[in-house]
Amino acid sequence: EWSFEGEPESLHFEKRSPHPTVTLVSARVVDAAGEAATQQIGKHNEQVLLSKTVEELRDLWNRCLEPAASDDEYTSGGP
């Protein structure tokens, strides 16, 4: 399990994903948005995560790991 020393446990959920995630953002877009905008994204994420209990976040995490009913059609060869 990921651990980030000195941070509240709920913020650990920002650093991990139940599924591989890739975010592509061009440097031009980041530069155009400016440092203040990119810092605001991090602050917003922190506010949202800190507004939840660790138990709530673990529940959301575990629900993400459960296969969706629609996944069956992809693994069983179709409807």
mmCIF file of N, CA, C and O in Angstrom:
data_model
loop_
_atom_site.group_PDB
_atom_site.id
_atom_site.type_symbol
_atom_site.label_atom_id
_atom_site.label_comp_id
_atom_site.label_asym_id
_atom_site.label_seq_id
_atom_site.Cartn_x
_atom_site.Cartn_y
_atom_site.Cartn_z
ATOM 1 N N GLU A 1 0.844 -1.182 0.000
ATOM 2 C CA GLU A 1 0.000 0.000 0.000
ATOM 3 C C GLU A 1 0.883 1.236 0.000
ATOM 4 O O GLU A 1 1.888 1.294 0.685
ATOM 5 N N TRP A 2 0.473 2.211 -0.765
ATOM 6 C CA TRP A 2 1.214 3.455 -0.839
ATOM 7 C C TRP A 2 1.114 4.199 0.473
ATOM 8 O O TRP A 2 0.087 4.204 1.120
ATOM 9 N N SER A 3 2.180 4.864 0.844
ATOM 10 C CA SER A 3 2.186 5.684 2.040
ATOM 11 C C SER A 3 3.049 6.910 1.773
ATOM 12 O O SER A 3 4.137 6.801 1.209
ATOM 13 N N PHE A 4 2.556 8.054 2.167
ATOM 14 C CA PHE A 4 3.267 9.298 1.963
ATOM 15 C C PHE A 4 3.419 9.965 3.317
ATOM 16 O O PHE A 4 2.477 10.523 3.868
ATOM 17 N N GLU A 5 4.615 9.860 3.850
ATOM 18 C CA GLU A 5 4.908 10.312 5.189
ATOM 19 C C GLU A 5 4.562 11.795 5.355
ATOM 20 O O GLU A 5 4.877 12.620 4.506
ATOM 21 N N GLY A 6 3.898 12.091 6.460
ATOM 22 C CA GLY A 6 3.580 13.473 6.775
ATOM 23 C C GLY A 6 2.282 13.976 6.184
ATOM 24 O O GLY A 6 1.885 15.101 6.451
ATOM 25 N N GLU A 7 1.614 13.192 5.367
ATOM 26 C CA GLU A 7 0.335 13.604 4.780
ATOM 27 C C GLU A 7 -0.803 12.879 5.467
ATOM 28 O O GLU A 7 -0.651 11.723 5.869
ATOM 29 N N PRO A 8 -1.974 13.527 5.583
ATOM 30 C CA PRO A 8 -3.138 12.805 6.098
ATOM 31 C C PRO A 8 -3.430 11.593 5.219
ATOM 32 O O PRO A 8 -3.222 11.629 4.003
ATOM 33 N N GLU A 9 -3.894 10.525 5.832
ATOM 34 C CA GLU A 9 -4.112 9.271 5.093
ATOM 35 C C GLU A 9 -5.057 9.447 3.908
ATOM 36 O O GLU A 9 -4.886 8.827 2.869
ATOM 37 N N SER A 10 -6.055 10.307 4.047
ATOM 38 C CA SER A 10 -7.014 10.481 2.949
ATOM 39 C C SER A 10 -6.340 11.040 1.692
ATOM 40 O O SER A 10 -6.788 10.776 0.581
ATOM 41 N N LEU A 11 -5.244 11.779 1.845
ATOM 42 C CA LEU A 11 -4.550 12.310 0.666
ATOM 43 C C LEU A 11 -3.793 11.241 -0.091
ATOM 44 O O LEU A 11 -3.432 11.432 -1.253
ATOM 45 N N HIS A 12 -3.566 10.094 0.525
ATOM 46 C CA HIS A 12 -2.886 8.997 -0.158
ATOM 47 C C HIS A 12 -3.684 8.532 -1.373
ATOM 48 O O HIS A 12 -3.112 8.003 -2.325
ATOM 49 N N PHE A 13 -5.003 8.716 -1.353
ATOM 50 C CA PHE A 13 -5.847 8.260 -2.461
ATOM 51 C C PHE A 13 -5.606 9.082 -3.725
ATOM 52 O O PHE A 13 -5.934 8.649 -4.821
ATOM 53 N N GLU A 14 -5.028 10.270 -3.592
ATOM 54 C CA GLU A 14 -4.726 11.081 -4.770
ATOM 55 C C GLU A 14 -3.567 10.486 -5.556
ATOM 56 O O GLU A 14 -3.442 10.697 -6.759
ATOM 57 N N LYS A 15 -2.739 9.713 -4.907
ATOM 58 C CA LYS A 15 -1.514 9.210 -5.515
ATOM 59 C C LYS A 15 -1.649 7.815 -6.104
ATOM 60 O O LYS A 15 -0.693 7.249 -6.581
ATOM 61 N N ARG A 16 -2.832 7.235 -6.038
ATOM 62 C CA ARG A 16 -2.981 5.870 -6.556
ATOM 63 C C ARG A 16 -4.301 5.737 -7.297
ATOM 64 O O ARG A 16 -5.218 6.510 -7.112
ATOM 65 N N SER A 17 -4.374 4.734 -8.107
ATOM 66 C CA SER A 17 -5.565 4.491 -8.895
ATOM 67 C C SER A 17 -5.802 2.991 -8.941
ATOM 68 O O SER A 17 -4.848 2.221 -9.053
ATOM 69 N N PRO A 18 -7.063 2.561 -8.862
ATOM 70 C CA PRO A 18 -7.329 1.120 -8.941
ATOM 71 C C PRO A 18 -7.086 0.568 -10.347
ATOM 72 O O PRO A 18 -6.991 -0.618 -10.544
ATOM 73 N N HIS A 19 -6.991 1.458 -11.304
ATOM 74 C CA HIS A 19 -6.747 1.066 -12.689
ATOM 75 C C HIS A 19 -5.634 1.954 -13.245
ATOM 76 O O HIS A 19 -5.538 3.119 -12.876
ATOM 77 N N PRO A 20 -4.818 1.428 -14.136
ATOM 78 C CA PRO A 20 -3.777 2.271 -14.721
ATOM 79 C C PRO A 20 -4.395 3.519 -15.344
ATOM 80 O O PRO A 20 -5.411 3.450 -16.031
ATOM 81 N N THR A 21 -3.787 4.640 -15.071
ATOM 82 C CA THR A 21 -4.303 5.907 -15.552
ATOM 83 C C THR A 21 -3.176 6.703 -16.193
ATOM 84 O O THR A 21 -2.100 6.812 -15.620
ATOM 85 N N VAL A 22 -3.435 7.233 -17.348
ATOM 86 C CA VAL A 22 -2.474 8.088 -18.014
ATOM 87 C C VAL A 22 -3.190 9.386 -18.343
ATOM 88 O O VAL A 22 -4.286 9.378 -18.906
ATOM 89 N N THR A 23 -2.580 10.485 -17.971
ATOM 90 C CA THR A 23 -3.126 11.788 -18.294
ATOM 91 C C THR A 23 -2.140 12.489 -19.202
ATOM 92 O O THR A 23 -0.977 12.655 -18.848
ATOM 93 N N LEU A 24 -2.599 12.851 -20.372
ATOM 94 C CA LEU A 24 -1.744 13.544 -21.330
ATOM 95 C C LEU A 24 -2.168 15.007 -21.396
ATOM 96 O O LEU A 24 -3.318 15.312 -21.710
ATOM 97 N N VAL A 25 -1.247 15.861 -21.065
ATOM 98 C CA VAL A 25 -1.488 17.295 -21.136
ATOM 99 C C VAL A 25 -0.255 17.906 -21.769
ATOM 100 O O VAL A 25 0.868 17.663 -21.322
ATOM 101 N N SER A 26 -0.460 18.690 -22.790
ATOM 102 C CA SER A 26 0.698 19.287 -23.457
ATOM 103 C C SER A 26 1.302 20.379 -22.574
ATOM 104 O O SER A 26 0.601 21.058 -21.811
ATOM 105 N N ALA A 27 2.596 20.529 -22.669
ATOM 106 C CA ALA A 27 3.299 21.569 -21.904
ATOM 107 C C ALA A 27 2.743 22.942 -22.247
ATOM 108 O O ALA A 27 2.648 23.816 -21.378
ATOM 109 N N ARG A 28 2.332 23.114 -23.478
ATOM 110 C CA ARG A 28 1.768 24.397 -23.903
ATOM 111 C C ARG A 28 0.489 24.714 -23.121
ATOM 112 O O ARG A 28 0.273 25.847 -22.694
ATOM 113 N N VAL A 29 -0.342 23.704 -22.915
ATOM 114 C CA VAL A 29 -1.586 23.914 -22.162
ATOM 115 C C VAL A 29 -1.276 24.260 -20.703
ATOM 116 O O VAL A 29 -1.873 25.168 -20.133
ATOM 117 N N VAL A 30 -0.332 23.535 -20.122
ATOM 118 C CA VAL A 30 0.048 23.795 -18.727
ATOM 119 C C VAL A 30 0.635 25.198 -18.614
ATOM 120 O O VAL A 30 0.281 25.959 -17.704
ATOM 121 N N ASP A 31 1.514 25.563 -19.535
ATOM 122 C CA ASP A 31 2.106 26.900 -19.509
ATOM 123 C C ASP A 31 1.048 27.983 -19.681
ATOM 124 O O ASP A 31 1.083 29.013 -19.007
ATOM 125 N N ALA A 32 0.086 27.734 -20.571
ATOM 126 C CA ALA A 32 -0.971 28.717 -20.808
ATOM 127 C C ALA A 32 -1.868 28.880 -19.587
ATOM 128 O O ALA A 32 -2.334 29.972 -19.284
ATOM 129 N N ALA A 33 -2.106 27.777 -18.876
ATOM 130 C CA ALA A 33 -2.951 27.841 -17.683
ATOM 131 C C ALA A 33 -2.255 28.601 -16.570
ATOM 132 O O ALA A 33 -2.900 29.289 -15.774
ATOM 133 N N GLY A 34 -0.948 28.464 -16.505
ATOM 134 C CA GLY A 34 -0.189 29.161 -15.488
ATOM 135 C C GLY A 34 -0.054 28.337 -14.215
ATOM 136 O O GLY A 34 -0.836 27.431 -13.945
ATOM 137 N N GLU A 35 0.960 28.682 -13.447
ATOM 138 C CA GLU A 35 1.244 27.943 -12.216
ATOM 139 C C GLU A 35 0.107 28.042 -11.215
ATOM 140 O O GLU A 35 -0.222 27.077 -10.537
ATOM 141 N N ALA A 36 -0.530 29.196 -11.131
ATOM 142 C CA ALA A 36 -1.626 29.373 -10.168
ATOM 143 C C ALA A 36 -2.768 28.400 -10.463
ATOM 144 O O ALA A 36 -3.348 27.817 -9.549
ATOM 145 N N ALA A 37 -3.062 28.218 -11.753
ATOM 146 C CA ALA A 37 -4.157 27.309 -12.118
ATOM 147 C C ALA A 37 -3.810 25.866 -11.785
ATOM 148 O O ALA A 37 -4.649 25.124 -11.274
ATOM 149 N N THR A 38 -2.581 25.466 -12.083
ATOM 150 C CA THR A 38 -2.201 24.083 -11.798
ATOM 151 C C THR A 38 -2.123 23.833 -10.295
ATOM 152 O O THR A 38 -2.474 22.753 -9.832
ATOM 153 N N GLN A 39 -1.706 24.820 -9.523
ATOM 154 C CA GLN A 39 -1.710 24.672 -8.066
ATOM 155 C C GLN A 39 -3.136 24.581 -7.539
ATOM 156 O O GLN A 39 -3.397 23.856 -6.579
ATOM 157 N N GLN A 40 -4.052 25.301 -8.155
ATOM 158 C CA GLN A 40 -5.455 25.271 -7.723
ATOM 159 C C GLN A 40 -6.052 23.882 -7.907
ATOM 160 O O GLN A 40 -6.862 23.440 -7.097
ATOM 161 N N ILE A 41 -5.647 23.173 -8.953
ATOM 162 C CA ILE A 41 -6.136 21.808 -9.163
ATOM 163 C C ILE A 41 -5.727 20.939 -7.986
ATOM 164 O O ILE A 41 -6.536 20.199 -7.427
ATOM 165 N N GLY A 42 -4.465 21.013 -7.590
ATOM 166 C CA GLY A 42 -3.984 20.237 -6.447
ATOM 167 C C GLY A 42 -4.696 20.609 -5.152
ATOM 168 O O GLY A 42 -5.066 19.742 -4.359
ATOM 169 N N LYS A 43 -4.925 21.899 -4.941
ATOM 170 C CA LYS A 43 -5.628 22.349 -3.732
ATOM 171 C C LYS A 43 -7.071 21.836 -3.726
ATOM 172 O O LYS A 43 -7.585 21.427 -2.692
ATOM 173 N N HIS A 44 -7.709 21.869 -4.898
ATOM 174 C CA HIS A 44 -9.088 21.369 -4.986
ATOM 175 C C HIS A 44 -9.137 19.881 -4.678
ATOM 176 O O HIS A 44 -9.999 19.423 -3.912
ATOM 177 N N ASN A 45 -8.209 19.110 -5.266
ATOM 178 C CA ASN A 45 -8.158 17.671 -4.991
ATOM 179 C C ASN A 45 -7.980 17.422 -3.499
ATOM 180 O O ASN A 45 -8.635 16.552 -2.917
ATOM 181 N N GLU A 46 -7.096 18.191 -2.886
ATOM 182 C CA GLU A 46 -6.848 18.043 -1.451
ATOM 183 C C GLU A 46 -8.106 18.345 -0.642
ATOM 184 O O GLU A 46 -8.464 17.600 0.272
ATOM 185 N N GLN A 47 -8.818 19.415 -0.979
ATOM 186 C CA GLN A 47 -10.048 19.768 -0.264
ATOM 187 C C GLN A 47 -11.097 18.665 -0.372
ATOM 188 O O GLN A 47 -11.744 18.319 0.612
ATOM 189 N N VAL A 48 -11.252 18.128 -1.574
ATOM 190 C CA VAL A 48 -12.238 17.065 -1.775
ATOM 191 C C VAL A 48 -11.866 15.831 -0.960
ATOM 192 O O VAL A 48 -12.703 15.254 -0.255
ATOM 193 N N LEU A 49 -10.611 15.425 -1.027
ATOM 194 C CA LEU A 49 -10.185 14.225 -0.302
ATOM 195 C C LEU A 49 -10.272 14.414 1.206
ATOM 196 O O LEU A 49 -10.684 13.503 1.921
ATOM 197 N N LEU A 50 -9.924 15.594 1.693
ATOM 198 C CA LEU A 50 -9.992 15.835 3.132
ATOM 199 C C LEU A 50 -11.422 15.970 3.634
ATOM 200 O O LEU A 50 -11.674 15.845 4.830
ATOM 201 N N SER A 51 -12.367 16.200 2.724
ATOM 202 C CA SER A 51 -13.771 16.295 3.130
ATOM 203 C C SER A 51 -14.398 14.912 3.331
ATOM 204 O O SER A 51 -15.503 14.798 3.835
ATOM 205 N N LYS A 52 -13.681 13.869 2.920
ATOM 206 C CA LYS A 52 -14.154 12.490 3.055
ATOM 207 C C LYS A 52 -13.384 11.792 4.158
ATOM 208 O O LYS A 52 -12.217 12.096 4.403
ATOM 209 N N THR A 53 -14.030 10.839 4.787
ATOM 210 C CA THR A 53 -13.309 10.017 5.756
ATOM 211 C C THR A 53 -12.516 8.957 4.999
ATOM 212 O O THR A 53 -12.805 8.648 3.842
ATOM 213 N N VAL A 54 -11.530 8.407 5.659
ATOM 214 C CA VAL A 54 -10.738 7.346 5.040
ATOM 215 C C VAL A 54 -11.640 6.164 4.706
ATOM 216 O O VAL A 54 -11.486 5.535 3.662
ATOM 217 N N GLU A 55 -12.617 5.891 5.558
ATOM 218 C CA GLU A 55 -13.543 4.778 5.303
ATOM 219 C C GLU A 55 -14.352 5.029 4.030
ATOM 220 O O GLU A 55 -14.565 4.111 3.237
ATOM 221 N N GLU A 56 -14.811 6.268 3.834
ATOM 222 C CA GLU A 56 -15.556 6.599 2.617
ATOM 223 C C GLU A 56 -14.675 6.412 1.374
ATOM 224 O O GLU A 56 -15.122 5.872 0.356
ATOM 225 N N LEU A 57 -13.437 6.852 1.477
ATOM 226 C CA LEU A 57 -12.524 6.721 0.345
ATOM 227 C C LEU A 57 -12.189 5.266 0.062
ATOM 228 O O LEU A 57 -12.123 4.859 -1.097
ATOM 229 N N ARG A 58 -12.007 4.471 1.115
ATOM 230 C CA ARG A 58 -11.749 3.038 0.903
ATOM 231 C C ARG A 58 -12.943 2.367 0.246
ATOM 232 O O ARG A 58 -12.786 1.514 -0.628
ATOM 233 N N ASP A 59 -14.154 2.755 0.650
ATOM 234 C CA ASP A 59 -15.364 2.188 0.044
ATOM 235 C C ASP A 59 -15.417 2.541 -1.449
ATOM 236 O O ASP A 59 -15.687 1.677 -2.285
ATOM 237 N N LEU A 60 -15.158 3.800 -1.780
ATOM 238 C CA LEU A 60 -15.136 4.201 -3.189
ATOM 239 C C LEU A 60 -14.069 3.427 -3.956
ATOM 240 O O LEU A 60 -14.294 2.969 -5.074
ATOM 241 N N TRP A 61 -12.895 3.290 -3.344
ATOM 242 C CA TRP A 61 -11.780 2.548 -3.963
ATOM 243 C C TRP A 61 -12.201 1.109 -4.257
ATOM 244 O O TRP A 61 -12.012 0.612 -5.358
ATOM 245 N N ASN A 62 -12.775 0.457 -3.246
ATOM 246 C CA ASN A 62 -13.177 -0.941 -3.408
ATOM 247 C C ASN A 62 -14.276 -1.094 -4.446
ATOM 248 O O ASN A 62 -14.296 -2.073 -5.189
ATOM 249 N N ARG A 63 -15.206 -0.139 -4.512
ATOM 250 C CA ARG A 63 -16.260 -0.205 -5.526
ATOM 251 C C ARG A 63 -15.671 -0.072 -6.931
ATOM 252 O O ARG A 63 -16.177 -0.662 -7.878
ATOM 253 N N CYS A 64 -14.587 0.691 -7.064
ATOM 254 C CA CYS A 64 -13.922 0.809 -8.377
ATOM 255 C C CYS A 64 -13.292 -0.510 -8.804
ATOM 256 O O CYS A 64 -13.139 -0.763 -9.995
ATOM 257 N N LEU A 65 -12.921 -1.319 -7.831
ATOM 258 C CA LEU A 65 -12.275 -2.589 -8.145
ATOM 259 C C LEU A 65 -13.270 -3.678 -8.509
ATOM 260 O O LEU A 65 -12.881 -4.688 -9.087
ATOM 261 N N GLU A 66 -14.545 -3.483 -8.172
ATOM 262 C CA GLU A 66 -15.565 -4.481 -8.490
ATOM 263 C C GLU A 66 -15.881 -4.435 -9.981
ATOM 264 O O GLU A 66 -16.030 -3.355 -10.546
ATOM 265 N N PRO A 67 -15.970 -5.597 -10.613
ATOM 266 C CA PRO A 67 -16.316 -5.586 -12.046
ATOM 267 C C PRO A 67 -17.747 -5.098 -12.247
ATOM 268 O O PRO A 67 -18.644 -5.429 -11.474
ATOM 269 N N ALA A 68 -17.925 -4.286 -13.251
ATOM 270 C CA ALA A 68 -19.267 -3.804 -13.592
ATOM 271 C C ALA A 68 -20.029 -4.914 -14.292
ATOM 272 O O ALA A 68 -19.448 -5.772 -14.954
ATOM 273 N N ALA A 69 -21.337 -4.892 -14.161
ATOM 274 C CA ALA A 69 -22.171 -5.906 -14.806
ATOM 275 C C ALA A 69 -21.945 -5.909 -16.314
ATOM 276 O O ALA A 69 -21.947 -6.953 -16.949
ATOM 277 N N SER A 70 -21.707 -4.717 -16.901
ATOM 278 C CA SER A 70 -21.498 -4.645 -18.347
ATOM 279 C C SER A 70 -20.179 -5.265 -18.768
ATOM 280 O O SER A 70 -19.980 -5.561 -19.932
ATOM 281 N N ASP A 71 -19.233 -5.460 -17.816
ATOM 282 C CA ASP A 71 -17.962 -6.087 -18.147
ATOM 283 C C ASP A 71 -18.144 -7.525 -18.593
ATOM 284 O O ASP A 71 -17.338 -8.061 -19.346
ATOM 285 N N ASP A 72 -19.226 -8.181 -18.137
ATOM 286 C CA ASP A 72 -19.458 -9.587 -18.466
ATOM 287 C C ASP A 72 -19.547 -9.808 -19.972
ATOM 288 O O ASP A 72 -19.059 -10.811 -20.484
ATOM 289 N N GLU A 73 -20.140 -8.877 -20.692
ATOM 290 C CA GLU A 73 -20.291 -9.085 -22.130
ATOM 291 C C GLU A 73 -18.944 -9.066 -22.851
ATOM 292 O O GLU A 73 -18.777 -9.669 -23.892
ATOM 293 N N TYR A 74 -17.957 -8.410 -22.262
ATOM 294 C CA TYR A 74 -16.633 -8.364 -22.875
ATOM 295 C C TYR A 74 -15.800 -9.583 -22.536
ATOM 296 O O TYR A 74 -15.004 -10.039 -23.325
ATOM 297 N N THR A 75 -16.025 -10.144 -21.354
ATOM 298 C CA THR A 75 -15.229 -11.306 -20.940
ATOM 299 C C THR A 75 -15.882 -12.631 -21.324
ATOM 300 O O THR A 75 -15.214 -13.644 -21.395
ATOM 301 N N SER A 76 -17.173 -12.622 -21.607
ATOM 302 C CA SER A 76 -17.860 -13.882 -21.925
ATOM 303 C C SER A 76 -18.110 -14.053 -23.417
ATOM 304 O O SER A 76 -18.754 -14.989 -23.828
ATOM 305 N N GLY A 77 -17.633 -13.113 -24.215
ATOM 306 C CA GLY A 77 -17.791 -13.259 -25.653
ATOM 307 C C GLY A 77 -19.008 -12.538 -26.212
ATOM 308 O O GLY A 77 -19.351 -12.721 -27.361
ATOM 309 N N GLY A 78 -19.676 -11.736 -25.407
ATOM 310 C CA GLY A 78 -20.792 -10.940 -25.915
ATOM 311 C C GLY A 78 -22.113 -11.306 -25.283
ATOM 312 O O GLY A 78 -22.209 -12.256 -24.529
ATOM 313 N N PRO A 79 -23.137 -10.549 -25.639
ATOM 314 C CA PRO A 79 -24.471 -10.778 -25.035
ATOM 315 C C PRO A 79 -25.118 -12.054 -25.523
ATOM 316 O O PRO A 79 -24.788 -12.640 -26.479
#
